[in-house]
Structure formats: structure tokens, C-alpha cells
Short mmCIF file of C-alpha atoms in Angstrom, two decimals:
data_model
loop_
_atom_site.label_atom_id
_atom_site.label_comp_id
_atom_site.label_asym_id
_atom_site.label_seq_id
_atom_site.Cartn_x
_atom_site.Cartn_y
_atom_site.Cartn_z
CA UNK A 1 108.67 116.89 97.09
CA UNK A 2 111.40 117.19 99.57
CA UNK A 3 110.65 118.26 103.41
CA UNK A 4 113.19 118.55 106.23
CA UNK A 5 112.68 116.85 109.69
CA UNK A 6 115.44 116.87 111.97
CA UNK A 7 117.96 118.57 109.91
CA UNK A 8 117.73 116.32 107.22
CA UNK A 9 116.31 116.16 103.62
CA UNK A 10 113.26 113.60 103.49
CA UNK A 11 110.65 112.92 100.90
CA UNK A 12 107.05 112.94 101.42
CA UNK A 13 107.33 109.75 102.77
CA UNK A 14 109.77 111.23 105.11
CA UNK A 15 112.38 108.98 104.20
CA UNK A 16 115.80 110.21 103.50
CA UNK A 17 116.90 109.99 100.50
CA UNK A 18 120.07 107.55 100.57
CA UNK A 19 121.79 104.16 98.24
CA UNK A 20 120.56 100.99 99.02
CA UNK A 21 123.01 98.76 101.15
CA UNK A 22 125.84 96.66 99.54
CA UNK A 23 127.65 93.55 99.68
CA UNK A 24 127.12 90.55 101.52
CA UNK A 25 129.22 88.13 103.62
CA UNK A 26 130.68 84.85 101.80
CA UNK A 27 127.68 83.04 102.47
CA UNK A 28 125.18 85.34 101.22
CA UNK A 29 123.35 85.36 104.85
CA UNK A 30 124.39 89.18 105.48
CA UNK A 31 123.79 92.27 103.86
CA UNK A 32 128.03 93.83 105.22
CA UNK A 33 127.13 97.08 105.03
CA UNK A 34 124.41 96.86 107.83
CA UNK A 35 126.26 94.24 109.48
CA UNK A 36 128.96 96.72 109.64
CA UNK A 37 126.44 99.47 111.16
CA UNK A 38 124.71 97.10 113.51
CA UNK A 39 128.30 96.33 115.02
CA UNK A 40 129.26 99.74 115.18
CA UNK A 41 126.08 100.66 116.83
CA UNK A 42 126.17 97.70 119.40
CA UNK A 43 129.40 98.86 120.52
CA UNK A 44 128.57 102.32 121.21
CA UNK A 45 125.44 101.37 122.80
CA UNK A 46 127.22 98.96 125.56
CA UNK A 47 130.81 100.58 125.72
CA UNK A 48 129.69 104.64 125.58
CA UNK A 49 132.70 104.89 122.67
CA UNK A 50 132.36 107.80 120.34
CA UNK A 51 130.67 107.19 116.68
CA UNK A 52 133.67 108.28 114.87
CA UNK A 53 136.89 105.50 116.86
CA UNK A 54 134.24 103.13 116.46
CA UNK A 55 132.87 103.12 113.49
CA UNK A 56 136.01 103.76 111.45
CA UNK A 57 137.48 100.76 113.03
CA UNK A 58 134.56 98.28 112.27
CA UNK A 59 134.87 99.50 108.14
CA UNK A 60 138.52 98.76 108.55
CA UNK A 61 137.72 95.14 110.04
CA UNK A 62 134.31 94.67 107.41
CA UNK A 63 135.04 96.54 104.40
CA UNK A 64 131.29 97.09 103.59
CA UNK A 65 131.20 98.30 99.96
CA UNK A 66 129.49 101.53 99.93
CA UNK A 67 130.98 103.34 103.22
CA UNK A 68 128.33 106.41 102.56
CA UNK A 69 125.52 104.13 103.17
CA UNK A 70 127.17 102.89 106.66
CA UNK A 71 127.71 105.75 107.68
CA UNK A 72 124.14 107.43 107.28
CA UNK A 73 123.33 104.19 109.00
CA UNK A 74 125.30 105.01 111.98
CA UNK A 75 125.35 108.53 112.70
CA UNK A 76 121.41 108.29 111.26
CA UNK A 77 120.61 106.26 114.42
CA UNK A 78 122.98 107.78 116.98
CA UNK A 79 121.53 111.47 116.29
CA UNK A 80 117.40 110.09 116.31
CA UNK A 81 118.14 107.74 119.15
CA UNK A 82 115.21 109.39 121.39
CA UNK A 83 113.11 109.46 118.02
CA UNK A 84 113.17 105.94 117.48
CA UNK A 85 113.08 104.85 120.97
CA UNK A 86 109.82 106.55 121.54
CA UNK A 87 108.38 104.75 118.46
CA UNK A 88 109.54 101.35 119.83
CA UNK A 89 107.94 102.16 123.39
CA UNK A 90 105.04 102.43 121.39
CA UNK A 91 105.49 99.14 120.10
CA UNK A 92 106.37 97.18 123.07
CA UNK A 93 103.87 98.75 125.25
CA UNK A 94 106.86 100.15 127.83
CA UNK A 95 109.76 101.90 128.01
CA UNK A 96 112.25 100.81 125.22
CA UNK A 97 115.09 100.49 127.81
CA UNK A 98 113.66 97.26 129.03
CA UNK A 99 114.76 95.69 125.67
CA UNK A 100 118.37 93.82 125.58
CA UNK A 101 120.98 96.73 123.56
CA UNK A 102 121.31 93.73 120.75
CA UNK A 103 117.59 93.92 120.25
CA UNK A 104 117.23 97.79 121.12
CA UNK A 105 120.02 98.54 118.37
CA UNK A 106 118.68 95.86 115.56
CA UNK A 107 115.18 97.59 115.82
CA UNK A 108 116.64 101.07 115.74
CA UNK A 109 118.65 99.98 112.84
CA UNK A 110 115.42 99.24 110.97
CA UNK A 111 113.29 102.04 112.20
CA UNK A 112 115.49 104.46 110.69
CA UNK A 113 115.48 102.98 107.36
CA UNK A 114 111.88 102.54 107.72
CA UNK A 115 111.35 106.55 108.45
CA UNK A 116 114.25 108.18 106.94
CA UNK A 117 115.76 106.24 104.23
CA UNK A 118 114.09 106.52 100.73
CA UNK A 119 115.58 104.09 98.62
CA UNK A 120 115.14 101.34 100.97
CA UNK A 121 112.14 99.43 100.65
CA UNK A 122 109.81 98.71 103.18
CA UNK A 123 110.90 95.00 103.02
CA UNK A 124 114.53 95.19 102.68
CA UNK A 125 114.77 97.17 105.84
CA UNK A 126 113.23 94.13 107.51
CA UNK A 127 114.66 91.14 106.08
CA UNK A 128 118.11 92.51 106.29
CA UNK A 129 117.75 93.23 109.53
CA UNK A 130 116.34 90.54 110.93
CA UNK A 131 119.07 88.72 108.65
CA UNK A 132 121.52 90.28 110.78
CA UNK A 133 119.80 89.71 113.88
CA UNK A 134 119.26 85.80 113.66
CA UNK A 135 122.87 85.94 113.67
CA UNK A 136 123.18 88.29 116.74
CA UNK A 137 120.17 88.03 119.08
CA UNK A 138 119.03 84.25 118.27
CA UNK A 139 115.41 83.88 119.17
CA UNK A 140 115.25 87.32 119.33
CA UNK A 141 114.60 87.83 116.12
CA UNK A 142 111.66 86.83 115.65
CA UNK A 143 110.64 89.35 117.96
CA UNK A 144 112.12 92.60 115.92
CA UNK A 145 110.58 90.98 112.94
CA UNK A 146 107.06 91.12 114.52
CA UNK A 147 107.70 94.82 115.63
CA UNK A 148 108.83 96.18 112.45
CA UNK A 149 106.01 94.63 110.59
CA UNK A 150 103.69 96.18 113.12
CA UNK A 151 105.10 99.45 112.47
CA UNK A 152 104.87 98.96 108.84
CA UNK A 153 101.17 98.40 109.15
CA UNK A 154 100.10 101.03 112.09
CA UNK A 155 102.63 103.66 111.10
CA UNK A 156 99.76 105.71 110.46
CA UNK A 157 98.00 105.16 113.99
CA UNK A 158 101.19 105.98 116.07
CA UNK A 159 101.91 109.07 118.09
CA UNK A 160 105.43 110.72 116.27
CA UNK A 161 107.83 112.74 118.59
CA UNK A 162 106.21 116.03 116.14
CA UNK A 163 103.01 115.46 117.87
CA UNK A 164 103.71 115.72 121.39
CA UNK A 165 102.20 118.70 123.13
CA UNK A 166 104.46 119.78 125.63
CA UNK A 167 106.95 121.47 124.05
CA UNK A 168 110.04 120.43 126.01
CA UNK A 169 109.18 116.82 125.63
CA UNK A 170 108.46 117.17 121.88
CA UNK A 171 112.21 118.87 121.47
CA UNK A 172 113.93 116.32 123.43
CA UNK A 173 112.32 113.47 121.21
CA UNK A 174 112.40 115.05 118.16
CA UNK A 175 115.91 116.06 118.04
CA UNK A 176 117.26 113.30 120.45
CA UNK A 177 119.19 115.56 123.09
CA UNK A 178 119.30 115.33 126.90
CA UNK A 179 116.32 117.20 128.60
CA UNK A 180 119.25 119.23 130.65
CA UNK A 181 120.45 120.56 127.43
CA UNK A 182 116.53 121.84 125.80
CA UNK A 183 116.21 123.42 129.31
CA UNK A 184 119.34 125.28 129.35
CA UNK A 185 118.71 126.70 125.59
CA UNK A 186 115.23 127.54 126.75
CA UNK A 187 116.24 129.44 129.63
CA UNK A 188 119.11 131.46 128.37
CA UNK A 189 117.28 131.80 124.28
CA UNK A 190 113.92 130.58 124.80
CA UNK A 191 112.05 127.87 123.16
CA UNK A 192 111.88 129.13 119.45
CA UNK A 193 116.04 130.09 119.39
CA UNK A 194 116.49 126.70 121.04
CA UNK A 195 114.66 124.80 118.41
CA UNK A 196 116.65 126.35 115.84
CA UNK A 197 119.51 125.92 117.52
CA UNK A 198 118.43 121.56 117.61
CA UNK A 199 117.33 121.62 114.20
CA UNK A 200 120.84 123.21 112.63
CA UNK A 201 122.37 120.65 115.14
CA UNK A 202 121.38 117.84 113.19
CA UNK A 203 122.53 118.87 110.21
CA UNK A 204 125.25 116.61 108.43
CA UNK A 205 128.17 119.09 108.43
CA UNK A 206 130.64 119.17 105.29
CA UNK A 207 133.87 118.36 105.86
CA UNK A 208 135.90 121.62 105.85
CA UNK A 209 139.58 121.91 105.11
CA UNK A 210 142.21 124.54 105.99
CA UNK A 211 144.58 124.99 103.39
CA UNK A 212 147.75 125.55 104.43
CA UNK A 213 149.15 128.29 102.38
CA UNK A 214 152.45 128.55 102.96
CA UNK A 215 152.31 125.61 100.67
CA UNK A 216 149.64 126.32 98.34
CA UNK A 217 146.83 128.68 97.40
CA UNK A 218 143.16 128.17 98.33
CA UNK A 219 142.51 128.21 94.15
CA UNK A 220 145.39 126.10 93.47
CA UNK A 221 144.50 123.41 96.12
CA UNK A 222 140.58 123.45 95.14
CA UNK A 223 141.71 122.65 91.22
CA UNK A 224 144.08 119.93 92.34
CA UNK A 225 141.50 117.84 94.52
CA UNK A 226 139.24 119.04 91.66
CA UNK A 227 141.17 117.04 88.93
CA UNK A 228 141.04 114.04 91.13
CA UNK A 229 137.56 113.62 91.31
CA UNK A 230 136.79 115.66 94.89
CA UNK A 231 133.25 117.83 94.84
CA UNK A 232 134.85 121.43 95.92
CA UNK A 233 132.61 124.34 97.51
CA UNK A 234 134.95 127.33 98.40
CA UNK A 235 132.22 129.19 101.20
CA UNK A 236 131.92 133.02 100.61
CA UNK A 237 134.47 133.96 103.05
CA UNK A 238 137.87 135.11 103.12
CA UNK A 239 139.22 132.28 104.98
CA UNK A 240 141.85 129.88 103.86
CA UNK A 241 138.98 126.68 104.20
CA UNK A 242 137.12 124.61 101.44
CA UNK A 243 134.26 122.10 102.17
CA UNK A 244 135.12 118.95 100.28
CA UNK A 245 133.00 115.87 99.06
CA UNK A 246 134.44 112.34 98.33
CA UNK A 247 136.20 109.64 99.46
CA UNK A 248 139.75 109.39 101.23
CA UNK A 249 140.41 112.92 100.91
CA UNK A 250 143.07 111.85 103.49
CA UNK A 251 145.02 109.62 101.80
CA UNK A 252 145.87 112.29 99.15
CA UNK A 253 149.34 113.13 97.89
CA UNK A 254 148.72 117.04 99.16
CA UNK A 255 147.93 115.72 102.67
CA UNK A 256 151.08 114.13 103.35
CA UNK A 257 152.40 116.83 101.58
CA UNK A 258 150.77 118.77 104.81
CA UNK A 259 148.93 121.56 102.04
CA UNK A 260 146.10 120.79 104.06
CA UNK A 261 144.08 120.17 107.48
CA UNK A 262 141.00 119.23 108.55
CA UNK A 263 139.48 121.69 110.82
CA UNK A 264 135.91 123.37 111.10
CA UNK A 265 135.52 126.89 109.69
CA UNK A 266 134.70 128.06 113.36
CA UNK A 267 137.96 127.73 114.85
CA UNK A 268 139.31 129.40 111.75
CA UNK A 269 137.25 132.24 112.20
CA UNK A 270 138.45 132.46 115.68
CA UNK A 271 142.40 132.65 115.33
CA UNK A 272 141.91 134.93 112.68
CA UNK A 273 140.32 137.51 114.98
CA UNK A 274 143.29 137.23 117.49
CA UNK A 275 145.74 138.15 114.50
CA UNK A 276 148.51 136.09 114.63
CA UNK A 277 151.02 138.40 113.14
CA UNK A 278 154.71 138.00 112.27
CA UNK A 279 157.07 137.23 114.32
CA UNK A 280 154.82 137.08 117.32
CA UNK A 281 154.94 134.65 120.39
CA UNK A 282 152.47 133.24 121.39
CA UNK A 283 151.34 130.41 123.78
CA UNK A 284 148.40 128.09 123.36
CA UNK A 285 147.67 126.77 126.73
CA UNK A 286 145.45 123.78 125.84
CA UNK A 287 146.59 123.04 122.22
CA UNK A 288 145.68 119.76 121.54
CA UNK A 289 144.74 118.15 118.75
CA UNK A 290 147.01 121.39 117.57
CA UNK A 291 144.42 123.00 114.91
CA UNK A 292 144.74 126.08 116.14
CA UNK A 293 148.18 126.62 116.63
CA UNK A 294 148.93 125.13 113.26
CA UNK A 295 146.28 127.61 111.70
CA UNK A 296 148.31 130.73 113.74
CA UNK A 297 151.56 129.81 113.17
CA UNK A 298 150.73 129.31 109.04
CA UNK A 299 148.88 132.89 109.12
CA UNK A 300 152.36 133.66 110.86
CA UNK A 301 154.23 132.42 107.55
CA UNK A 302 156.16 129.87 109.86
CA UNK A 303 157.68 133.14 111.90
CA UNK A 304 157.92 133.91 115.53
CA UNK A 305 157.10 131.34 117.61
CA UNK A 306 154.12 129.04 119.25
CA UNK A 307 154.16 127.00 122.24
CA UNK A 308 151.45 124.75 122.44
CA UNK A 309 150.85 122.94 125.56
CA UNK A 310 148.91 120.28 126.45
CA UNK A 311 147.96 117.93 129.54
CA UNK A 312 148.46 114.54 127.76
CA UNK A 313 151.95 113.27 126.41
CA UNK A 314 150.25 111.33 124.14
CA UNK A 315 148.20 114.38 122.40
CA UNK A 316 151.67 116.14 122.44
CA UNK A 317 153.26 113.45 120.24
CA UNK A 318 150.81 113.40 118.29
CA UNK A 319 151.14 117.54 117.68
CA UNK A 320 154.33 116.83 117.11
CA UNK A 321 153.72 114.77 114.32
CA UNK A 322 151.44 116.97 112.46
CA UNK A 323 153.76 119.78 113.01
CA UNK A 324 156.33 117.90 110.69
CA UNK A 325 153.74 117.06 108.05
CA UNK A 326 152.82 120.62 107.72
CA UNK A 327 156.34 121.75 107.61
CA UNK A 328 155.49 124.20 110.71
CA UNK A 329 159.36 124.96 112.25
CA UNK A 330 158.31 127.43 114.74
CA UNK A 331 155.75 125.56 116.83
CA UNK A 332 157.26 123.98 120.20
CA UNK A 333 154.93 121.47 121.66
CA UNK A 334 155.35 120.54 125.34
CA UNK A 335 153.24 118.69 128.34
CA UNK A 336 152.08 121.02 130.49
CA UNK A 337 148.91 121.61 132.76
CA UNK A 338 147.26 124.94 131.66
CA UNK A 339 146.67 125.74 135.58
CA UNK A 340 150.39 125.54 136.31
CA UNK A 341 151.82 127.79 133.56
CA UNK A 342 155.52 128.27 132.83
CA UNK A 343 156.67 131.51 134.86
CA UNK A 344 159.38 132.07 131.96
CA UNK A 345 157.14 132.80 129.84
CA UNK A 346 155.43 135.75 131.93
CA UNK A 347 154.93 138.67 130.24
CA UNK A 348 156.48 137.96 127.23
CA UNK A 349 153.72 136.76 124.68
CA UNK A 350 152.16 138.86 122.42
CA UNK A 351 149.16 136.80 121.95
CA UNK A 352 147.64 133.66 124.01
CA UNK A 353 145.25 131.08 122.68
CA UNK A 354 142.88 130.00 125.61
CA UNK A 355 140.68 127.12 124.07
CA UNK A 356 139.54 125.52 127.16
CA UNK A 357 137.81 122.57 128.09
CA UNK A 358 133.66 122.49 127.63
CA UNK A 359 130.17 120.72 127.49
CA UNK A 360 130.94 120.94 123.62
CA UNK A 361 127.18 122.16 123.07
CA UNK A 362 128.12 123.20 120.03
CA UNK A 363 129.77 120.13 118.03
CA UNK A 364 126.81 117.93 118.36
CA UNK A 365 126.43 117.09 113.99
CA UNK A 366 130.07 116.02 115.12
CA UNK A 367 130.04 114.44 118.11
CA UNK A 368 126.32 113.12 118.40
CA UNK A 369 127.28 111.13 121.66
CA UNK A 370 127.39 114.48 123.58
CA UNK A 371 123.51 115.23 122.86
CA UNK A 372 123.27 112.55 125.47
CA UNK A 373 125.10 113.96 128.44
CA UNK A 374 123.17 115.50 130.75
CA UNK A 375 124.54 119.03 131.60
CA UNK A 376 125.31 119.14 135.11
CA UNK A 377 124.76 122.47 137.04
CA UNK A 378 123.81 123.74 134.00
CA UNK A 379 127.83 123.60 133.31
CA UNK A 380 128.86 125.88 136.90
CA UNK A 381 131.17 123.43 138.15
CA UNK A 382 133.50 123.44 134.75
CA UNK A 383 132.83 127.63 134.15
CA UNK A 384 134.79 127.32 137.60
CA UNK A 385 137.85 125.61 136.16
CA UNK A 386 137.58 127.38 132.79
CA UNK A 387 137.83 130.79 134.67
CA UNK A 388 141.17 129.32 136.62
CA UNK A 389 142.52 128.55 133.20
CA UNK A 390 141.69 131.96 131.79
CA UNK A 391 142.87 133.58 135.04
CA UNK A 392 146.60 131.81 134.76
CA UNK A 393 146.76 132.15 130.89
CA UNK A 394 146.86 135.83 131.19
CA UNK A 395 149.97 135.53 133.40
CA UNK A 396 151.88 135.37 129.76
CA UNK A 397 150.81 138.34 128.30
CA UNK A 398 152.68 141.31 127.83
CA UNK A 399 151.59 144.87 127.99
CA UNK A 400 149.38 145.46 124.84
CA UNK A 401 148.71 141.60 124.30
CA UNK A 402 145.77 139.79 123.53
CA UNK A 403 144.50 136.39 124.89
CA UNK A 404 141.45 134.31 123.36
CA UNK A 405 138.85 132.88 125.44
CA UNK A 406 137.45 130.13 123.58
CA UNK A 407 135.08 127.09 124.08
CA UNK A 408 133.19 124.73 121.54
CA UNK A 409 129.78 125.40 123.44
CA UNK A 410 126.43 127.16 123.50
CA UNK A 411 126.45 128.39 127.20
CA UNK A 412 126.63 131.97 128.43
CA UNK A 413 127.14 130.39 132.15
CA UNK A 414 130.80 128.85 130.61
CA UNK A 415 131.17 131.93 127.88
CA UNK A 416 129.75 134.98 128.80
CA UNK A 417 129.83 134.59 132.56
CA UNK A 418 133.78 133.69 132.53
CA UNK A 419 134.56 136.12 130.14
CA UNK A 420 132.38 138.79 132.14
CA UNK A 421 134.09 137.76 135.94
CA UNK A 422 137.58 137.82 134.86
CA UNK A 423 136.87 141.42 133.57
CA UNK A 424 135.32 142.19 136.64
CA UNK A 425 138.83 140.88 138.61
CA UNK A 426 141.11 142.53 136.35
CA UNK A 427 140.92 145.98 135.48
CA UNK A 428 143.56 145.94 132.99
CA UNK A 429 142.06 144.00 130.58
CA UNK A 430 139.40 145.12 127.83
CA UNK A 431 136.57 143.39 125.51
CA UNK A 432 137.68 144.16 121.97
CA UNK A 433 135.47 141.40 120.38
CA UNK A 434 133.13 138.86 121.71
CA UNK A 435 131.09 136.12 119.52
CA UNK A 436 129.01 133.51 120.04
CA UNK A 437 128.72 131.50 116.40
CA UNK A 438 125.38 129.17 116.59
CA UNK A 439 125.62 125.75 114.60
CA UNK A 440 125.15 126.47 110.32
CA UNK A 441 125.90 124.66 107.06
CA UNK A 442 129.61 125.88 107.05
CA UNK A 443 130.61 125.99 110.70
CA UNK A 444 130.25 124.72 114.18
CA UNK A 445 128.78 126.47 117.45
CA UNK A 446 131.46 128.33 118.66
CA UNK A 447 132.62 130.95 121.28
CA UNK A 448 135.65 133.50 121.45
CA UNK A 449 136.37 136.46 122.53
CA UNK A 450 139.67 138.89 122.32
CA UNK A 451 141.10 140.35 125.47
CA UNK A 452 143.57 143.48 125.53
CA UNK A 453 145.84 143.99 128.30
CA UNK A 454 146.65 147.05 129.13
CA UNK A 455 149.57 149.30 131.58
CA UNK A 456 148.77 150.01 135.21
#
């Protein structure tokens, strides 16, 4: 029988149910796979780099044969880091920070097999990981090999994160997110929303595409990656996205064809309420990585015009890039600050993308590293800046145009509260639409809403 803790699928056991590990290194001393994982992990322990740069960067230097299993290694222990932690306090008798990171990642590495992964055994989980860490923490080993076999035998007489009392605690153990965070959910949802809200957090989210159809149909793309072997789900929307399953999706004929991007359902389901329309201008004031400029300006069948700004030159080049891939002609990309727009442009857009920068509450199955950050001021300082953005963005509009106010978060202080004191300043504009998507199987947690202006 299958149960769910943390978002994921576990048996009674309450392991997950995974593939056992892979190769090994020429001289048969290392399993790669979790080689791979444990220097992955060790590196985004001591250097705070995100789980993604880094781990797609140790597979490139390890090849580990079955990339799956790394990666359910890796993002396993980055999203239950508080979980395992307060098992291993348990088993040193202290706080598990006292432990070096190469011994605090080793024994997290072999916790989470131990608790979530089904197909390994009990005793794989240990030798190959104290195979890897006679390699990496010397002596040291012998010490995670002592702990993991005392888990082994007292699993049954230690306290899980489930069974804590106070219910604040229990979340932030459970589902391994900064107290800040549990406390903000609770006061603006309460405790039983903000649970749900963790729980659907920790789900493993599909990888969504956004067909570009200018190129191709939604059908015709989905039997094309089809044919090659890629598992297909079109979700029951009328969006131009499909969640896909396999391996190296990317290095496809039809992506450097550009029929294709990857880009959550969310931000879809945002441009699509502004209405990108033919022929429109429009401005996106903090573009970058360009998703959602590229998604307008192919529902704008490659008419009108875009500019999409960003701060960093780098980001811009990069936009620049994926415009030609995609075949988009009537995007301009440029370096610009979004608080010092281009007075040209006043009054002349029809629509204005205003994506701005956020706790990112809402992309934690994504970007697990951000569970960690405390939220500062509950997020007041940044709702400051976001308003300025807003506030300038609105300079391009014309009579009768519409901006988006949009943020990857789960904060009314940095959605609702912006949204609400910019209305409050100017009386020309309206509220036509304003949602607040929470974290699901198809999509991310999301914000927008859709501003008219209006004659005075």
C-alpha cells in the first residue's frame, strides 16, 4: 500500500519507491551515482549554489548511469533537509549543525534512502555510503557507519518530525522550510491552508512545455515527442503546454527547431489573461529569462512588437538568443533598469508585463534552496521596491491599456498589498482580474493581476 508523506509517494515502509543506484568508478570502490549526489550535495551545502547549476554540472563531470536515481538523491535531500537533520540530532545527542558538512551531507545521503527510498536495501544505503565517505571524510566514516546502523536498529524508538506537538515546529520539520515562512502562511491562511500549501510544495513537479505554435500544433508536437519515446500528458486546459516525461527532451530536433519552451503552466496562465493581441506593443519591464515575452509575442503570431528589458546584459544576451531559436522577429531585447523606464515609450503601449522581483514562495518543488531563506519583514522591504516598479511601469501605458502585476510568491504583503496601494494612488486605474494560483500537480504558486487604465 502506498501513503504520501511530504508530497511524495512512499510504501508502508515509508520508503519511496525509486531504482537502485548504478555504476561504479574504475576501481569498483564507488557506487557513481551516489558519488555523483554526495558531490552535488557537498557543494550546495558549503557554497549556498542552487540544486539545479550544481547538480547538472557534477552529471556532466561523473556521468552516473541512471541520472533519475541522482537526481531523487539530490533534490530528495535538499527538500527533507530539516527532516533528516532532526533524526540525526537524535542520533548524536545535539544539534546536527555541530557535525562537519562532509559528515552532515554523507549521513543525510543515507537517511533518505533509509526513510524514503524503497528499492534500496537497508544495507546498501549503508555500505555505499560509507563507501563514499572513506573516500571523503577519512576517519569519519566510521562514525556515519555507527549512526546509520543505530538508526536501522532504533528507528522504531525515535521521535519523527510527524510527532511533534507544537504545530509550527512539526511543519517546519516535516516539510523542511524556514520557520519565517510557516509563520507567514499561518498568519495570512492559517495553519490548515498553510499545511496544504507545504505539502503540494513538495511535490516533484512535471516538466511542462509551451509549444510554440506558430511552428506547430499542441497535437502535432505531443505525437512527434510521442514517436520518440517521450511519456506525453496534455493537462485539461486550453493552453498551448504539455507535461513531458523522459530524458533529454532538450536535445531534440523540435527544440532547436524552437517548436518548443520550457516554462511552468502558471506563467502561461498569466499572459494569457493580459491578451496579447495582434499587433500590440507591449513592454516587459523585467523580462528575463524571456518566457513571458516569448509566450506573448507567439500568442501575437510574431506581430506588433515586445520590448523586453532587463537589468543584466548577460540575461539580455541570453534573450536574445532564444529569441532566434524560436524564430520570434518582433521581440527587441534591451538592458534597462525597470525603475528608470524609457520616456519614449510613455503612453504608447497597449499592454505592459510587470513580473517583478520576489521571495519566490511559490517555486519551492523548483527551487528547494529558497525553503531555507528566512523571510525578512515578512517580505515589506521588497513590496517597497515592487510597488516602485509597478508605479514606473504604468508610465507606458496608453489610455485603455493594461499592465500585469506579477510575482512567483505566496504573500498578500508583496501581492495584494502592492496591487491594493497603487490603486489607492491612482485613480485611473481599475482591477479587472486578480489571482493568486497556490502550488498543484500542473503549475506553480503564482500571482497576477490585470490593471486597466483609464481617461482623466
Amino acid at each position: 500500500m502506498l501513503k504520501v508523506r511530504n508530497g511524495s509517494a512512499v510504501n508502508d515502509k515509508g520508503k519511496l519507491n525509486m531504482p537502485a543506484g548504478g555504476k561504479r568508478s574504475p576501481d569498483m570502490a564507488v557506487d557513481i551515482d551516489r558519488l555523483t549526489a554526495y558531490s552535488a550535495l557537498l557543494r550546495i551545502e558549503t557554497a549556498g549554489a542552487y540544486s539545479n547549476v550544481v547538480l547538472n554540472g557534477k552529471i556532466a563531470k561523473f556521468d552516473p548511469g541512471h541520472i533519475s536515481f541522482v537526481r531523487e538523491l539530490v533534490y530528495g535531500v535538499v527538500k527533507n533537509k530539516f527532516y533528516l537533520d532532526y533524526i540525526i540530532s537524535q542520533l548524536v545527542k545535539g544539534d546536527a549543525s555541530i557535525l562537519e558538512p562532509k559528515v552532515l551531507v554523507a549521513l543525510r545521503l543515507g537517511l533518505y534512502q533509509l526513510i524514503f527510498m524503497n528499492s534500496v536495501p537497508d544495507y546498501a544505503a549503508v555500505n555505499e555510503t560509507v563507501g563514499i565517505a572513506k573516500g571523503k571524510t577519512g576517519k569519519e566514516a566510521g562514525l556515519i557507519n555507527r549512526l546509520l546502523r543505530t538508526f536501522i536498529r532504533k528507528r522504531n524508538e525515535l521521535s519523527f518530525p510527524e510527532n511533534i506537538r507544537k504545530r509550527g515546529k512539526r511543519l517546519v520539520n516535516m516539510y523542511s522550510v524556514d520557520a519565517s515562512v510557516v509563520e507567514l502562511w499561518k498568519e495570512q491562511f492559517g495553519y490548515d491552508k498553510a499545511e496544504e500549501i507545504l505539502k503540494n510544495s513538495n511535490l516533484t513537479p512535471p516538466l511542462t512545455l509551451r509549444v510554440n505554435e506558430m511552428k506547430i500544433s499542441k497535437h502535432e508536437l505531443k505525437k512527434t515527442l510521442e514517436s520518440q519515446g517521450f511519456a506525453v500528458d496534455e493537462p485539461g486546459n486550453d493552453l498551448p503546454v504539455l507535461n513531458v516525461k523522459g530524458r533529454n527532451v532538450l536535445d531534440t530536433y523540435e527544440y532547436g527547431r524552437g517548436f518548443f519552451s520550457v516554462q511552468d503552466a502558471a506563467s502561461v496562465i498569466a499572459v494569457k489573461a493580459l491578451c496579447p493581441s495582434e499587433n500590440d506593443n507591449i513592454v516587459d519591464v523585467c523580462a528575463a529569462p524571456g518566457g513571458k515575452s516569448f509566450c506573448a509575442a507567439e500568442m501575437m503570431r510574431g506581430t506588433g512588437k515586445i520590448f523586453a528589458f532587463d537589468f543584466y546584459s548577460k540575461k539580455v544576451l541570453n534573450m536574445e538568443k532564444e529569441c532566434e531559436r524560436l524564430g520570434l522577429k518582433n521581440v527587441e531585447t534591451a538592458q534597462r533598469d525597470a525603475v528608470c523606464p524609457d520616456s519614449g515609450l510613455f503612453g504608447r503601449m497597449d499592454k505592459v508585463i510587470c513580473d517583478v522581483p520576489c521571495t519566490g514562495l511559490g517555486v519551492f518543488r523548483r527551487k528547494p534552496e529558497i525553503k531555507y531563506k528566512p523571510v525578512v519583514g515578512s517580505g515589506r522591504e521588497l513590496a517597497q521596491k515592487q510597488y516602485e516598479i509597478l508605479e514606473k511601469s504604468s508610465l507606458y501605458l496608453r489610455n485603455g491599456g493594461k499592465i500585469m502585476y506579477s510575482t512567483c510568491t505566496i504573500n498578500e504583503i508583496e501581492n495584494r498589498d502592492v496591487v491594493r496601494k497603487f490603486l489607492r494612488n491612482n485613480g485611473n486605474f481599475t482591477l479587472d482580474e486578480e489571482v493568486q494560483l497556490l502550488p498543484h500537480f500542473d503549475h506553480d504558486g503564482f500571482f497576477y493581476c490585470i490593471l486597466t487604465k483609464h481617461f482623466v
